[in-house]
Short mmCIF file of C-alpha atoms in Angstrom, two decimals:
data_model
loop_
_atom_site.label_atom_id
_atom_site.label_comp_id
_atom_site.label_asym_id
_atom_site.label_seq_id
_atom_site.Cartn_x
_atom_site.Cartn_y
_atom_site.Cartn_z
CA MET A 1 129.80 94.78 116.00
CA ALA A 2 130.92 94.12 119.53
CA ARG A 3 133.71 91.59 119.91
CA ARG A 4 132.51 88.26 121.23
CA GLY A 5 135.81 86.76 122.30
CA GLY A 6 139.15 86.56 120.59
CA ALA A 7 140.49 83.65 118.58
CA GLY A 8 143.85 82.11 119.34
CA SER A 9 145.66 79.21 120.96
CA GLU A 10 144.67 77.94 124.41
CA LYS A 11 147.23 77.24 127.12
CA PRO A 12 146.88 73.84 128.82
CA GLY A 13 144.93 73.96 132.06
CA LYS A 14 143.59 77.48 131.43
CA ARG A 15 140.21 78.52 130.09
CA ASN A 16 140.17 80.69 127.01
CA ASP A 17 138.39 84.10 127.00
CA ARG A 18 135.48 82.68 125.05
CA SER A 19 134.71 80.05 127.72
CA ASP A 20 134.93 82.63 130.51
CA ARG A 21 132.69 85.01 128.66
CA SER A 22 130.15 82.30 127.89
CA GLU A 23 129.93 81.42 131.57
CA ARG A 24 129.56 85.08 132.54
CA ASN A 25 126.83 85.55 129.97
CA GLU A 26 124.94 82.52 131.28
CA ARG A 27 125.06 83.96 134.80
CA ALA A 28 123.98 87.34 133.44
CA ASP A 29 121.08 85.82 131.54
CA ARG A 30 119.83 84.24 134.76
CA SER A 31 120.24 87.36 136.91
CA GLY A 32 119.65 90.21 134.48
CA ARG A 33 122.84 91.82 135.77
CA GLY A 34 126.44 91.84 134.62
CA ARG A 35 125.75 91.71 130.90
CA GLU A 36 128.04 93.70 128.69
CA PRO A 37 126.84 96.48 126.37
CA ARG A 38 126.83 95.62 122.69
CA THR A 39 128.04 98.24 120.23
CA ALA A 40 128.31 98.81 116.50
CA THR A 41 129.21 101.58 114.11
CA VAL A 42 126.15 102.41 112.01
CA ASP A 43 125.27 105.13 109.54
CA GLY A 44 123.80 107.24 112.35
CA GLY A 45 126.94 107.04 114.49
CA ARG A 46 127.73 104.74 117.39
CA ALA A 47 124.92 102.36 118.29
CA GLU A 48 124.87 100.81 121.73
CA LEU A 49 122.57 98.25 123.30
CA ALA A 50 122.81 98.85 127.04
CA PRO A 51 121.48 96.07 129.29
CA ASP A 52 118.61 96.83 131.65
CA LYS A 53 119.83 95.84 135.11
CA GLU A 54 116.31 95.25 136.39
CA ARG A 55 115.01 93.02 133.60
CA ARG A 56 116.91 89.91 132.58
CA ASN A 57 116.56 90.20 128.81
CA ALA A 58 115.86 93.88 128.20
CA TRP A 59 117.98 96.49 126.44
CA THR A 60 118.06 100.21 125.69
CA LEU A 61 119.19 101.29 122.24
CA LEU A 62 121.28 104.47 122.15
CA LEU A 63 122.68 106.31 119.15
CA ASP A 64 125.65 108.54 119.97
CA GLY A 65 124.49 108.45 123.58
CA ALA A 66 120.90 109.50 122.88
CA PRO A 67 118.30 106.93 124.03
CA GLN A 68 116.19 105.72 121.10
CA SER A 69 114.11 102.83 122.38
CA HIS A 70 113.86 100.06 124.97
CA VAL A 71 112.90 96.47 124.31
CA ASP A 72 112.31 93.45 126.54
CA LEU A 73 112.70 90.26 124.52
CA ASP A 74 111.02 88.20 127.24
CA ASP A 75 108.01 90.52 127.40
CA PRO A 76 107.51 92.60 124.25
CA THR A 77 104.33 94.08 125.75
CA TYR A 78 106.47 95.93 128.31
CA LEU A 79 107.01 99.54 127.17
CA SER A 80 109.48 101.48 129.30
CA PHE A 81 109.75 104.86 127.56
CA GLU A 82 106.80 107.16 128.23
CA TYR A 83 106.36 108.11 124.56
CA GLN A 84 106.33 104.43 123.57
CA ARG A 85 103.69 103.72 126.22
CA ARG A 86 101.54 106.49 124.74
CA ILE A 87 101.90 105.13 121.23
CA GLY A 88 101.10 101.69 122.68
CA HIS A 89 97.82 103.10 123.97
CA VAL A 90 96.99 104.31 120.46
CA ILE A 91 97.77 100.85 119.07
CA ASP A 92 95.49 99.31 121.73
CA LEU A 93 92.65 101.67 120.84
CA ALA A 94 92.98 101.39 117.05
CA ALA A 95 90.61 98.40 116.89
CA PRO A 96 88.93 95.89 119.22
CA PRO A 97 91.45 93.89 121.32
CA GLY A 98 93.29 91.20 119.38
CA THR A 99 92.12 92.40 115.96
CA PRO A 100 95.00 92.12 113.45
CA LEU A 101 96.15 95.39 111.90
CA HIS A 102 98.18 96.55 108.93
CA VAL A 103 100.81 98.83 110.47
CA LEU A 104 103.54 100.90 108.84
CA HIS A 105 106.38 101.98 111.13
CA LEU A 106 108.49 104.87 109.85
CA GLY A 107 111.69 104.56 111.85
CA GLY A 108 112.90 101.27 113.23
CA GLY A 109 114.92 101.71 116.41
CA ALA A 110 114.91 98.37 118.20
CA PHE A 111 111.57 97.43 116.54
CA THR A 112 109.90 97.91 119.94
CA LEU A 113 106.47 98.98 118.74
CA ALA A 114 106.36 96.35 115.99
CA ARG A 115 107.16 93.70 118.61
CA TYR A 116 104.42 95.12 120.84
CA THR A 117 101.87 95.01 118.02
CA ALA A 118 102.82 91.45 117.09
CA ALA A 119 102.42 90.35 120.72
CA THR A 120 99.12 92.11 121.39
CA ARG A 121 97.58 91.66 117.95
CA PRO A 122 98.74 88.31 116.49
CA ARG A 123 98.49 87.91 112.72
CA SER A 124 99.02 91.62 112.16
CA THR A 125 100.95 92.51 109.02
CA GLN A 126 103.65 95.12 109.59
CA GLN A 127 106.30 96.98 107.65
CA ILE A 128 109.22 98.85 109.17
CA VAL A 129 111.05 101.47 107.11
CA GLU A 130 114.47 102.38 108.52
CA ILE A 131 117.09 104.17 106.44
CA ASP A 132 120.08 102.97 108.49
CA ALA A 133 120.82 99.51 107.03
CA PRO A 134 123.75 98.77 109.42
CA LEU A 135 121.48 99.61 112.36
CA VAL A 136 118.84 97.23 111.03
CA ALA A 137 121.47 94.48 110.73
CA PHE A 138 122.78 95.18 114.25
CA VAL A 139 119.33 95.02 115.83
CA ARG A 140 118.36 91.93 113.85
CA GLN A 141 121.51 90.12 114.99
CA GLU A 142 121.49 91.14 118.65
CA LEU A 143 117.72 91.34 119.27
CA PRO A 144 116.13 88.98 116.74
CA LEU A 145 112.50 89.38 115.76
CA ASP A 146 110.12 86.51 116.44
CA PRO A 147 110.25 84.49 113.20
CA GLN A 148 106.48 83.95 113.49
CA ALA A 149 105.79 87.70 113.48
CA ARG A 150 104.70 89.06 110.11
CA VAL A 151 107.14 91.96 110.07
CA ARG A 152 109.01 93.12 106.99
CA VAL A 153 111.93 95.54 107.37
CA ARG A 154 113.01 97.80 104.51
CA ALA A 155 116.25 99.80 104.59
CA LEU A 156 114.91 102.95 102.92
CA ASP A 157 114.34 106.62 103.64
CA ALA A 158 111.01 106.94 105.47
CA ARG A 159 109.37 109.09 102.82
CA GLU A 160 110.62 106.85 100.03
CA GLY A 161 109.31 103.78 101.83
CA LEU A 162 105.99 105.48 102.47
CA GLY A 163 105.68 106.14 98.75
CA LYS A 164 105.85 102.39 98.07
CA ILE A 165 102.83 101.60 100.27
CA PRO A 166 99.63 100.93 98.28
CA ASP A 167 96.75 103.35 98.62
CA GLY A 168 94.58 102.60 101.65
CA TRP A 169 96.80 99.77 102.95
CA ALA A 170 97.49 100.85 106.53
CA ASP A 171 95.26 100.85 109.58
CA LEU A 172 97.98 102.72 111.41
CA VAL A 173 101.06 104.72 110.40
CA VAL A 174 103.56 105.24 113.23
CA ALA A 175 106.22 107.92 112.69
CA ASP A 176 109.20 107.79 115.05
CA VAL A 177 112.07 109.02 112.90
CA PHE A 178 115.11 110.78 114.31
CA GLY A 179 118.50 111.45 112.78
CA GLY A 180 121.00 112.90 115.23
CA ALA A 181 118.13 113.28 117.73
CA ARG A 182 116.18 115.45 115.24
CA THR A 183 113.28 114.60 112.92
CA PRO A 184 114.41 115.25 109.31
CA ALA A 185 112.75 118.25 107.70
CA HIS A 186 111.12 116.33 104.84
CA LEU A 187 109.13 114.28 107.36
CA THR A 188 107.47 117.33 108.91
CA THR A 189 105.56 118.74 105.93
CA THR A 190 102.09 118.87 104.44
CA GLU A 191 103.38 116.98 101.38
CA PHE A 192 104.59 114.18 103.66
CA LEU A 193 101.25 114.04 105.47
CA ALA A 194 99.39 113.93 102.18
CA GLU A 195 101.29 110.69 101.49
CA VAL A 196 100.43 109.39 104.97
CA ARG A 197 96.74 110.10 104.34
CA ARG A 198 96.94 108.31 100.98
CA ALA A 199 98.43 105.19 102.57
CA LEU A 200 95.83 105.01 105.35
CA LYS A 201 92.56 103.15 105.13
CA PRO A 202 89.39 105.16 105.78
CA GLY A 203 89.19 105.40 109.56
CA GLY A 204 92.94 104.71 109.93
CA SER A 205 95.17 106.72 112.24
CA TYR A 206 98.51 108.49 112.10
CA VAL A 207 100.57 108.66 115.29
CA ALA A 208 103.84 110.56 115.55
CA ASN A 209 106.51 110.96 118.19
CA LEU A 210 107.43 114.64 118.20
CA ALA A 211 110.18 116.32 120.22
CA ASP A 212 110.37 120.00 121.08
CA GLY A 213 111.18 122.48 123.78
CA PRO A 214 110.42 126.11 124.59
CA PRO A 215 108.83 127.99 122.82
CA LEU A 216 107.25 124.87 121.18
CA ALA A 217 107.14 126.41 117.70
CA HIS A 218 107.93 123.07 116.03
CA LEU A 219 105.16 121.29 117.93
CA ARG A 220 102.59 123.96 117.08
CA GLY A 221 103.57 123.78 113.41
CA GLN A 222 103.19 120.01 113.36
CA ILE A 223 99.71 120.23 114.84
CA ALA A 224 98.69 122.84 112.26
CA THR A 225 100.11 120.72 109.44
CA ALA A 226 98.27 117.60 110.61
CA ALA A 227 95.04 119.58 110.95
CA ALA A 228 95.25 120.42 107.24
CA HIS A 229 94.77 116.71 106.45
CA PHE A 230 92.89 115.17 109.38
CA PRO A 231 89.74 116.48 111.07
CA GLU A 232 90.36 114.70 114.37
CA LEU A 233 93.49 115.34 116.44
CA ALA A 234 94.74 114.67 119.96
CA LEU A 235 98.10 115.34 121.59
CA ALA A 236 99.55 113.63 124.67
CA ALA A 237 102.51 115.10 126.56
CA ASP A 238 103.99 115.61 129.99
CA PRO A 239 102.48 118.68 131.69
CA THR A 240 105.89 120.35 131.91
CA VAL A 241 106.30 119.98 128.14
CA TRP A 242 102.81 121.43 127.61
CA ARG A 243 103.78 124.45 129.70
CA GLY A 244 107.00 124.95 127.76
CA ARG A 245 109.22 124.34 130.78
CA ARG A 246 111.43 121.63 129.33
CA PHE A 247 112.38 119.76 126.17
CA GLY A 248 110.49 116.51 125.74
CA ASN A 249 108.33 114.21 123.65
CA ALA A 250 104.72 114.62 122.61
CA VAL A 251 102.59 112.03 120.83
CA LEU A 252 100.27 113.33 118.13
CA VAL A 253 97.28 111.25 116.97
CA ALA A 254 95.42 112.19 113.79
CA SER A 255 92.52 110.49 112.02
CA ASP A 256 89.46 111.05 109.86
CA ARG A 257 87.34 109.45 112.59
CA PRO A 258 86.92 110.57 116.23
CA VAL A 259 89.89 109.66 118.43
CA ALA A 260 89.02 107.68 121.57
CA VAL A 261 89.97 110.71 123.65
CA ALA A 262 88.33 109.72 126.94
CA GLU A 263 90.03 106.33 127.10
CA LEU A 264 93.35 107.70 125.82
CA THR A 265 93.21 110.42 128.48
CA ARG A 266 92.53 107.87 131.21
CA ARG A 267 95.41 105.66 130.15
CA VAL A 268 97.90 108.50 129.77
CA ALA A 269 96.90 109.93 133.16
CA THR A 270 97.52 106.60 134.91
CA ASP A 271 100.92 105.89 133.34
CA PRO A 272 103.99 105.69 135.62
CA HIS A 273 104.85 109.17 134.27
CA PRO A 274 101.38 110.73 133.94
CA GLY A 275 100.66 112.97 130.97
CA ARG A 276 97.89 115.18 129.71
CA VAL A 277 95.83 114.83 126.52
CA GLU A 278 94.38 117.81 124.67
CA HIS A 279 92.03 117.83 121.68
CA GLY A 280 89.37 119.93 120.02
CA ARG A 281 89.22 123.63 120.80
CA ALA A 282 91.91 123.47 123.50
CA LEU A 283 94.37 121.96 121.03
CA ALA A 284 93.45 124.50 118.36
CA ASP A 285 94.02 127.31 120.86
CA PHE A 286 97.39 125.82 121.78
CA THR A 287 98.39 125.82 118.10
CA GLY A 288 97.89 129.58 118.12
CA GLY A 289 97.58 130.15 114.39
CA ALA A 290 100.83 128.39 113.47
CA ALA A 291 101.42 128.03 109.74
CA VAL A 292 101.26 124.77 107.81
CA VAL A 293 104.79 123.49 107.09
CA THR A 294 105.66 122.88 103.42
CA ASP A 295 108.62 121.23 101.73
CA ALA A 296 109.83 124.68 100.66
CA VAL A 297 110.26 126.01 104.21
CA ALA A 298 110.63 122.90 106.36
CA LYS A 299 113.33 122.58 108.99
CA ALA A 300 114.40 119.62 111.08
CA SER A 301 112.98 119.48 114.60
CA PRO A 302 115.04 121.33 117.24
CA ALA A 303 118.11 119.67 118.66
CA PRO A 304 117.71 118.65 122.30
CA PRO A 305 119.70 120.66 124.86
CA PRO A 306 122.95 119.11 126.13
CA ASN A 307 121.38 117.90 129.38
CA ALA A 308 118.21 116.46 127.81
CA PHE A 309 119.18 112.84 128.44
CA ASP A 310 120.85 113.21 131.83
#
């Protein structure tokens, strides 16, 4: 954990470091500027919470320098990262506004999407599965969850935690799992998605944050694998990612009921970083006959290039 001021004797007439730091933090809390990063060593490497200079109580979580998520404690409905905004749209469209949901989050990060769901859909029941227990402890300490939110956090492997969910429990399963900036191989397979389908209620949805770059073989394989379990699919991504021009994120939505494609398309197109949504025949054509991924042949998602987060 980051040091919060050293212990020791005070010299008469001179403030100690703790008093100075407390005063600085109070000024920072008022202005949103001047706050110090908070760091910890976790299982996944070096975790850092970097303050957002434009928002007084907002932070970006990084693991070994790779941005993972952004959270604003004063306004949990604010989603900064484009992929989180797109998943937020899916959460909004999962049921009529304000309707409580049962949501399973595979991957914790800074609990951004669980906070968003709790704020927009009060009385929702949520579970977060995050394998990195020290990261969970770090985020809980530095960015506490609202004690009124019905959010349970389990320090387990995502697939193990998924296996503990009762049949038909979830309205929504959100997969946002990265280790070393790559999705682990065992969370990319048809066997994994069979477990997701088991845990979902009829009419429930699966939404996944996927990362890939040229030639997009991983992304095509993930679409083909999801199509083996769900009849309705949609994919939202930046146009440059679609065209295979750069490494980036794509949000996959899968369900046994029609996805609200028209409204999702409108929302994604009007985001600060506009994206494009494909579904139906166009998405099948994009997949290009990619094979379904199985446990026997699965690989982790591609590592991002060195300049991906510049």
